[in-house]
Short mmCIF file of C-alpha atoms in Angstrom, two decimals:
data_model
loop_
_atom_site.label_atom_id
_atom_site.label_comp_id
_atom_site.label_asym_id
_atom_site.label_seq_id
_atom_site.Cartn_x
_atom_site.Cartn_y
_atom_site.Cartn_z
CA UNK D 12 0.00 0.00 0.00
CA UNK D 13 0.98 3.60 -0.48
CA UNK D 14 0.97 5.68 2.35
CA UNK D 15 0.46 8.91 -0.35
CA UNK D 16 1.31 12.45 1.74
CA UNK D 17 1.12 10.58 5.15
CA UNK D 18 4.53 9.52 6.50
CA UNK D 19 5.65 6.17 7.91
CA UNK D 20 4.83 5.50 11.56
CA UNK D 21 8.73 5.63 13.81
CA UNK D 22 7.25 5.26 17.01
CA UNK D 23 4.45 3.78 18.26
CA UNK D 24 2.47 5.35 21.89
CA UNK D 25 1.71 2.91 24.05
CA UNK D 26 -1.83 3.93 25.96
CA UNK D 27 -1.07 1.38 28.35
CA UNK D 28 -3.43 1.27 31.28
CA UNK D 29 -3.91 5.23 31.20
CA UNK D 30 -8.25 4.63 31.11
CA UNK D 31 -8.07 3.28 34.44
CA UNK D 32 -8.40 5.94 37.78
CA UNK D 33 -5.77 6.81 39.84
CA UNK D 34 -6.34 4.39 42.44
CA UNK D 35 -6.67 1.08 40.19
CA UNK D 36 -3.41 2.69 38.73
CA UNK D 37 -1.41 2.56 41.87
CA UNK D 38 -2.47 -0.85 42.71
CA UNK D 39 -1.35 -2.59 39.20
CA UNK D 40 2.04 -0.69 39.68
CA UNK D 41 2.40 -1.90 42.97
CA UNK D 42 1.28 -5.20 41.42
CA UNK D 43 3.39 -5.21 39.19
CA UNK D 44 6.22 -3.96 40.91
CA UNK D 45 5.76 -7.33 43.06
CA UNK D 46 5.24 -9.34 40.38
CA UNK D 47 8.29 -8.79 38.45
CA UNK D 48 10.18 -9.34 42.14
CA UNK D 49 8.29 -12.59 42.85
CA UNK D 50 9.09 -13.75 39.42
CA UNK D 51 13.03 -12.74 39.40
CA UNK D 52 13.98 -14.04 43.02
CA UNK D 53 11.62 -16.98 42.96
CA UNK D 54 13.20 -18.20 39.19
CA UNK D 55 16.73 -17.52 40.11
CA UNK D 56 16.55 -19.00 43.43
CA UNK D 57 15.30 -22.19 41.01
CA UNK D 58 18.06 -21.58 38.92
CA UNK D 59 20.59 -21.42 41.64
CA UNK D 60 19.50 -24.98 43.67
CA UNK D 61 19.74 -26.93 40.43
CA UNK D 62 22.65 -25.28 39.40
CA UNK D 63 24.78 -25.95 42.90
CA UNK D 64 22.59 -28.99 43.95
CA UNK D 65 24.27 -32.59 43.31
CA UNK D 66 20.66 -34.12 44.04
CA UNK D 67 18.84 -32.08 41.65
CA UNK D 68 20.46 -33.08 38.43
CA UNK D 69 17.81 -35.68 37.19
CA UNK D 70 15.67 -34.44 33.63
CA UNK D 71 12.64 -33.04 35.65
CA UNK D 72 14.67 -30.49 37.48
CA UNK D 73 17.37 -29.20 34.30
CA UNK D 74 13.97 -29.10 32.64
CA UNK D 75 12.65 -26.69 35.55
CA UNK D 76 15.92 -24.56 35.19
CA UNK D 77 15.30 -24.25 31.77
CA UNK D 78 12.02 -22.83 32.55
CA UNK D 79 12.77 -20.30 34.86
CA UNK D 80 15.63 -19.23 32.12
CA UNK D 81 12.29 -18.73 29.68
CA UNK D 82 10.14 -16.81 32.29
CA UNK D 83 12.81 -14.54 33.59
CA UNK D 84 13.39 -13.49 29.59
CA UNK D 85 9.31 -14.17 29.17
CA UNK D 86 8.75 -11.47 31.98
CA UNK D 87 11.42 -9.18 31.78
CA UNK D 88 10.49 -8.09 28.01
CA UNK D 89 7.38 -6.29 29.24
CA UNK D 90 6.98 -5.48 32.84
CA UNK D 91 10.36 -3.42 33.20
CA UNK D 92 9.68 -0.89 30.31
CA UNK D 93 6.07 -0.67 31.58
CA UNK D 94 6.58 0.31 34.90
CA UNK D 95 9.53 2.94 33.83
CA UNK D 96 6.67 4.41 31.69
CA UNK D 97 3.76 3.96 33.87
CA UNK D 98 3.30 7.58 35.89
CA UNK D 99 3.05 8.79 32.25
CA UNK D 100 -0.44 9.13 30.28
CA UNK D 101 1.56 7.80 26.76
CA UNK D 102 4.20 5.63 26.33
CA UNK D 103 6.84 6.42 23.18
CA UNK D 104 8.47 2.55 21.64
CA UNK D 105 10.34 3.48 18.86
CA UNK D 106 9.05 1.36 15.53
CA UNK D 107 12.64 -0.93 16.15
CA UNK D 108 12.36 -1.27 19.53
CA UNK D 109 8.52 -2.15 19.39
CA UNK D 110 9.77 -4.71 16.71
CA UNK D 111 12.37 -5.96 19.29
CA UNK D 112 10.20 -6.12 22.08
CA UNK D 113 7.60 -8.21 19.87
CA UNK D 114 10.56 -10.90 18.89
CA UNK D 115 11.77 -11.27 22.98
CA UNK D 116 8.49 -12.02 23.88
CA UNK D 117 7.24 -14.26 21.16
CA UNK D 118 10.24 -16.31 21.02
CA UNK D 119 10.05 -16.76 25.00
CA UNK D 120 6.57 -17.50 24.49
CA UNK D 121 6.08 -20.04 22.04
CA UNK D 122 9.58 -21.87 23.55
CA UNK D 123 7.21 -21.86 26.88
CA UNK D 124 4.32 -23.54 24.93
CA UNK D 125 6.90 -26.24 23.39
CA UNK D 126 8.69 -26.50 26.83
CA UNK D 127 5.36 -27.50 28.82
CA UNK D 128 4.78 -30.07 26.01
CA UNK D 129 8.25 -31.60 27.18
CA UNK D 130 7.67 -31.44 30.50
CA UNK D 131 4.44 -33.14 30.12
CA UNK D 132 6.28 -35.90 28.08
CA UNK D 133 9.08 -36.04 30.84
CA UNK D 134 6.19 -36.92 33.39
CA UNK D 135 4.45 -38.94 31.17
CA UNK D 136 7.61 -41.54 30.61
CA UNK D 137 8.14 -41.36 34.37
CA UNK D 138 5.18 -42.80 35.48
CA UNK D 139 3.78 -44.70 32.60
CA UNK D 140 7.48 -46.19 31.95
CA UNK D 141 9.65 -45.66 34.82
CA UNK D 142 11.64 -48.79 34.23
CA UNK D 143 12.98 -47.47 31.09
CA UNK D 144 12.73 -43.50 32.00
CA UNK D 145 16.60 -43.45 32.13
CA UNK D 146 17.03 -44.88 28.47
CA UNK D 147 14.15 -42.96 26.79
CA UNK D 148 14.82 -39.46 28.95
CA UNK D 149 18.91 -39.59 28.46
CA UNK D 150 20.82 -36.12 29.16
CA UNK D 151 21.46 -36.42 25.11
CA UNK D 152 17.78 -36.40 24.72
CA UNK D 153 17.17 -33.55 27.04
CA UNK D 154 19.34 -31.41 25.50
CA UNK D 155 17.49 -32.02 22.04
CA UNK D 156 14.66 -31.34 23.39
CA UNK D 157 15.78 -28.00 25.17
CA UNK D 158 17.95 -27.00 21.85
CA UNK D 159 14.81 -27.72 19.76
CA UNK D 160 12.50 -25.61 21.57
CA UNK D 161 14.91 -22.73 21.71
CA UNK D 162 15.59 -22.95 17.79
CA UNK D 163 11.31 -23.63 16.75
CA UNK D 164 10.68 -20.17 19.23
CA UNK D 165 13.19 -18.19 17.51
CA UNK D 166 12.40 -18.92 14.21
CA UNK D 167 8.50 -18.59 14.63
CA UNK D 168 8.84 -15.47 16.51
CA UNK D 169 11.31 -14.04 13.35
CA UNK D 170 8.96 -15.05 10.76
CA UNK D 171 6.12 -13.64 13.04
CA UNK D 172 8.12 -9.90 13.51
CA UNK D 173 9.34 -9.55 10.39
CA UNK D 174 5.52 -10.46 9.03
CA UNK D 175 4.18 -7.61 11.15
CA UNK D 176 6.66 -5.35 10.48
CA UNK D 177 7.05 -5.18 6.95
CA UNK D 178 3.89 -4.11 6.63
CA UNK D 179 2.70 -0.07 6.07
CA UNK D 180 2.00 1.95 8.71
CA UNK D 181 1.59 5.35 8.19
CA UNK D 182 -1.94 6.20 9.82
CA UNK D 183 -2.12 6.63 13.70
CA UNK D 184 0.45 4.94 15.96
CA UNK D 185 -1.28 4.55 19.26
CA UNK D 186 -1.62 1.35 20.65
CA UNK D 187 -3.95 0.77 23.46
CA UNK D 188 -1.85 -1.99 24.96
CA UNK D 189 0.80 -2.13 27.77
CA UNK D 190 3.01 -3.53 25.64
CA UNK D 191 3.93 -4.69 21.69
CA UNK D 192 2.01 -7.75 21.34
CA UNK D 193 0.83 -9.26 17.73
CA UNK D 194 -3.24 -8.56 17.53
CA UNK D 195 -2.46 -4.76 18.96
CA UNK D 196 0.36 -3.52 16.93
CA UNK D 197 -1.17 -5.40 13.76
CA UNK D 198 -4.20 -3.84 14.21
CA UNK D 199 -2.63 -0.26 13.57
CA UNK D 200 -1.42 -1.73 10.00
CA UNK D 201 -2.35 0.29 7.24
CA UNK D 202 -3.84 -2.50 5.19
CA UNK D 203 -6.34 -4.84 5.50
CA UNK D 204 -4.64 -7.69 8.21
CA UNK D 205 -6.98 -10.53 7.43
CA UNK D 206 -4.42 -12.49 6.29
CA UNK D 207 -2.44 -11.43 9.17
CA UNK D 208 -4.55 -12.12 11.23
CA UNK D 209 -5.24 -15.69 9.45
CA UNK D 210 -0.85 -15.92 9.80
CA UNK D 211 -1.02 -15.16 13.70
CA UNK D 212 -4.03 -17.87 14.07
CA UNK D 213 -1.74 -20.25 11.61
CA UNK D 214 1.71 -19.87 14.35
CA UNK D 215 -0.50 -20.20 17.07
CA UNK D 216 -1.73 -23.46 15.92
CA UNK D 217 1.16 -24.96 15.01
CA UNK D 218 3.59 -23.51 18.03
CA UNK D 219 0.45 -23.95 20.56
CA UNK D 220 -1.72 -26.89 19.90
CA UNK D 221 0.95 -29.47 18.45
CA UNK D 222 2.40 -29.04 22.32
CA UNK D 223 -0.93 -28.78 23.76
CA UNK D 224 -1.94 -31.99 22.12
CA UNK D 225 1.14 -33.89 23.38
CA UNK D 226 -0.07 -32.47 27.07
CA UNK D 227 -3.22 -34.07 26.62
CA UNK D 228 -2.27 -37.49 25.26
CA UNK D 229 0.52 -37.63 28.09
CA UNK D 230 -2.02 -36.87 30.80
CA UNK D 231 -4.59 -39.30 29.59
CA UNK D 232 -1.99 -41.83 30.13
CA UNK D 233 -0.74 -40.65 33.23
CA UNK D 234 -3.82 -40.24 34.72
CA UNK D 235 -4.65 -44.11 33.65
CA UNK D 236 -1.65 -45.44 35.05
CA UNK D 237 -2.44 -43.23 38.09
CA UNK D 238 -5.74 -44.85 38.84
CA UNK D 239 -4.19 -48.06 38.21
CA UNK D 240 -1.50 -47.79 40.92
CA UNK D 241 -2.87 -50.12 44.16
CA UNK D 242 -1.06 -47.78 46.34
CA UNK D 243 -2.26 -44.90 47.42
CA UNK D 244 0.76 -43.42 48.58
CA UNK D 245 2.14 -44.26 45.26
CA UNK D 246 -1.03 -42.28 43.54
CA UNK D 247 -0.65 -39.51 46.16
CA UNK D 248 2.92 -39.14 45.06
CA UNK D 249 2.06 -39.27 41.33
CA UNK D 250 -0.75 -36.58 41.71
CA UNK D 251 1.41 -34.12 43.13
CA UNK D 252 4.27 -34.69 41.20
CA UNK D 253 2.06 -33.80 37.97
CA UNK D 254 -0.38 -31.07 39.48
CA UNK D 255 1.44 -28.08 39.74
CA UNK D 256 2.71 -28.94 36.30
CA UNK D 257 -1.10 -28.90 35.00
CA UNK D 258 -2.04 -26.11 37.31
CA UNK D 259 0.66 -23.92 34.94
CA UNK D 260 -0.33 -25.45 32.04
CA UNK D 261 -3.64 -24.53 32.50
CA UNK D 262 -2.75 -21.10 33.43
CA UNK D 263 -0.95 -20.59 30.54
CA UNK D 264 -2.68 -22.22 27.52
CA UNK D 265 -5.59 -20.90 28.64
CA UNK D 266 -5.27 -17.34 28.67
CA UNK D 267 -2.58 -17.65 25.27
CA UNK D 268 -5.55 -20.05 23.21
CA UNK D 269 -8.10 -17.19 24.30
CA UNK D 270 -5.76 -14.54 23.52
CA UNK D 271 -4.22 -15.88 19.56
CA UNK D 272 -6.53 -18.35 18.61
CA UNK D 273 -9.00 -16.06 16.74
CA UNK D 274 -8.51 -15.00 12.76
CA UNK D 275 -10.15 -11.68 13.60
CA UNK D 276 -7.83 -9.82 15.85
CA UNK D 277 -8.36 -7.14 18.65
CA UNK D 278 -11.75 -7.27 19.04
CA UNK D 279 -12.02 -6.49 22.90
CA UNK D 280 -8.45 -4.42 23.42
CA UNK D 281 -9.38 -4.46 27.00
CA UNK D 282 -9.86 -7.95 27.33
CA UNK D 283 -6.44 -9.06 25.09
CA UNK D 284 -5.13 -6.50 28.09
CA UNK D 285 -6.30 -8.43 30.55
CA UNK D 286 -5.68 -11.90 29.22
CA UNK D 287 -1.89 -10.44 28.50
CA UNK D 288 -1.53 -9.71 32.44
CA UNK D 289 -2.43 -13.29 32.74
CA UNK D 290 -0.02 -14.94 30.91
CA UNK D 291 2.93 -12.07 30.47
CA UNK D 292 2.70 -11.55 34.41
CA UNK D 293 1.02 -14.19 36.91
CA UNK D 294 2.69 -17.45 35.30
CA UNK D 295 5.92 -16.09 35.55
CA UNK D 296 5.30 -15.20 38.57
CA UNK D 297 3.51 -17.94 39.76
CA UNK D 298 5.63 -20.87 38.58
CA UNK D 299 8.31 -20.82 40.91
CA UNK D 300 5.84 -20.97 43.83
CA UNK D 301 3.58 -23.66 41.55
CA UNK D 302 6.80 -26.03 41.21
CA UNK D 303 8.08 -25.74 44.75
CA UNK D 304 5.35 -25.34 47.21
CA UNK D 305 4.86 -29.52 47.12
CA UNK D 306 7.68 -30.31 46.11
CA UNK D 307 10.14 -32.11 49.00
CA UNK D 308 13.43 -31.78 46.94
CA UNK D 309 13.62 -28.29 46.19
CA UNK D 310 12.38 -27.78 49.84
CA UNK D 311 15.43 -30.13 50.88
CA UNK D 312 17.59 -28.59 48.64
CA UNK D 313 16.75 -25.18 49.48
CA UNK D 314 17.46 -25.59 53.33
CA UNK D 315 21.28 -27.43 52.34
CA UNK D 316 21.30 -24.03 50.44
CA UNK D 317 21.04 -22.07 53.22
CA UNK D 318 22.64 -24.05 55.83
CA UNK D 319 25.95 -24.11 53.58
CA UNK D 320 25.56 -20.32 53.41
CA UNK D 321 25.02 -20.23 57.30
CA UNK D 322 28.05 -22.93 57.78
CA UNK D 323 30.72 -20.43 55.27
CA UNK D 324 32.93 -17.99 57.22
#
């Protein structure tokens, strides 16, 4: 399209949450102010125990580590510039830096969505196979798996930016989000984004519900083995082990399917907001908390943490 006498959009204004009054204001900063804390100290300290901890060196946990790695990048792509910007009414993203922003946070995001799948897989072998966990889930293996989700994010989230980006837009440049996602910037396009909008349905099939479908079909099993098990100790232990990984799933793929799976985008800007805070925000934050609170071994391995810190001169 030819923009004619209008010029090319360089920055983009970010409207953020500037409709809401003063005092819902000052509670989502404060929100998010603890948010991004929770979400840095509780991933790192994740980070950190598998890292130092000889004990926590099986699949499950260098999985885990990997997935605080995602959320810190996952949540630190948004919240930070939004809270610098927040006491204003507008916030200015340069058309590159929007463009930046848009590639950090897809490529952390669809990673996430292929990460859960292998999680759910990890689980799945576990307790359906545990007899032959350590030849199917080898340390070879796990690093495929990591490697591969890194590379598929990246290269969705390129073809994805570079999509939005090489398209025209000269007409206004205010986007009422908090930050550069997909449906808001490419509804500011200059063109009709149909097809875009049929493209952003397209990734988030095949980066969303290829992993989502492996969650399913592991859990089915998993949840027939589970009610197989004579012990009930054994299905207590099984339960837990699996339900703070379903808890996040569910957190996650359901705001995300809400948020991407529709051809028509930006429909209710205040809900994609909202769903956004869900996803961007509370899973990050949340996570750490969802994968430790039952979970004896990073408890244990959290308190030799400390007591070699308290034992150091």
């Amino acid at each position: 399209m030819d923009c004619g006498n209008q010029s090319f959009v360089n920055e983009f204004i970010l409207m953020g949450f500037s409709e809401l009054n003063s005092f819902l204001r000052i509670t989502l900063f404060v929100f998010l102010i603890f948010a991004y804390l929770a979400a840095l100290i509780g991933n790192m300290i994740i980070i950190l125990l598998v890292s130092v901890d000889n004990t926590l060196q099986s699949p499950m946990y260098l999985f885990l580590r990997n997935l605080s790695f995602l959320e810190v990048f996952f949540i630190s792509s948004t919240v930070p510039k939004s809270l610098t910007d927040f006491h204003l009414k507008n916030s200015i993203i340069s058309f590159v830096g929007c463009a930046v922003q848009m590639f950090v946070f897809v490529s952390m995001g669809v990673t996430e969505c292929l990460f859960l799948g292998v999680m759910a897989y990890d689980r799945h072998v576990a307790i359906c196979n545990p007899l032959r966990y350590s030849v199917i889930i080898t340390p070879r293996i796990c690093s495929i798996l990591m490697i591969v989700s890194w590379t598929w994010g990246v290269l969705v989230s390129i073809g994805q930016t570079s999509f939005i980006f090489s398209l025209p837009y000269c007409g206004s440049n205010i986007i009422n989000h908090f930050f550069c996602d997909m449906p808001a910037v490419l509804s500011q396009a200059s063109v009709d984004t149909f097809k875009n909008g049929v493209s952003v349905f397209i990734a988030a099939m095949v980066g969303g519900i290829f992993p989502f479908t492996l969650i399913l079909f592991s859990y089915v099993n998993i949840l027939h083995t589970i009610l197989k098990m004579s012990s009930a100790e054994g299905r207590h232990k099984a339960f837990s082990t699996c339900g703070s990984h379903l808890f996040s799933v569910t957190l996650f793929y359901g705001s995300t399917m809400c948020m991407y799976l529709r051809i028509r985008q930006g429909d209710s800007q205040e809900r994609d907001k909202l769903l956004s805070l869900l996803y961007s925000v509370v899973t990050p934050m949340l996570n750490p908390v969802i994968y430790t609170l039952r979970n004896q071994d990073v408890k244990h391995g959290l308190k030799r943490l400390i007591k070699r810190n308290d034992l150091a001169p």
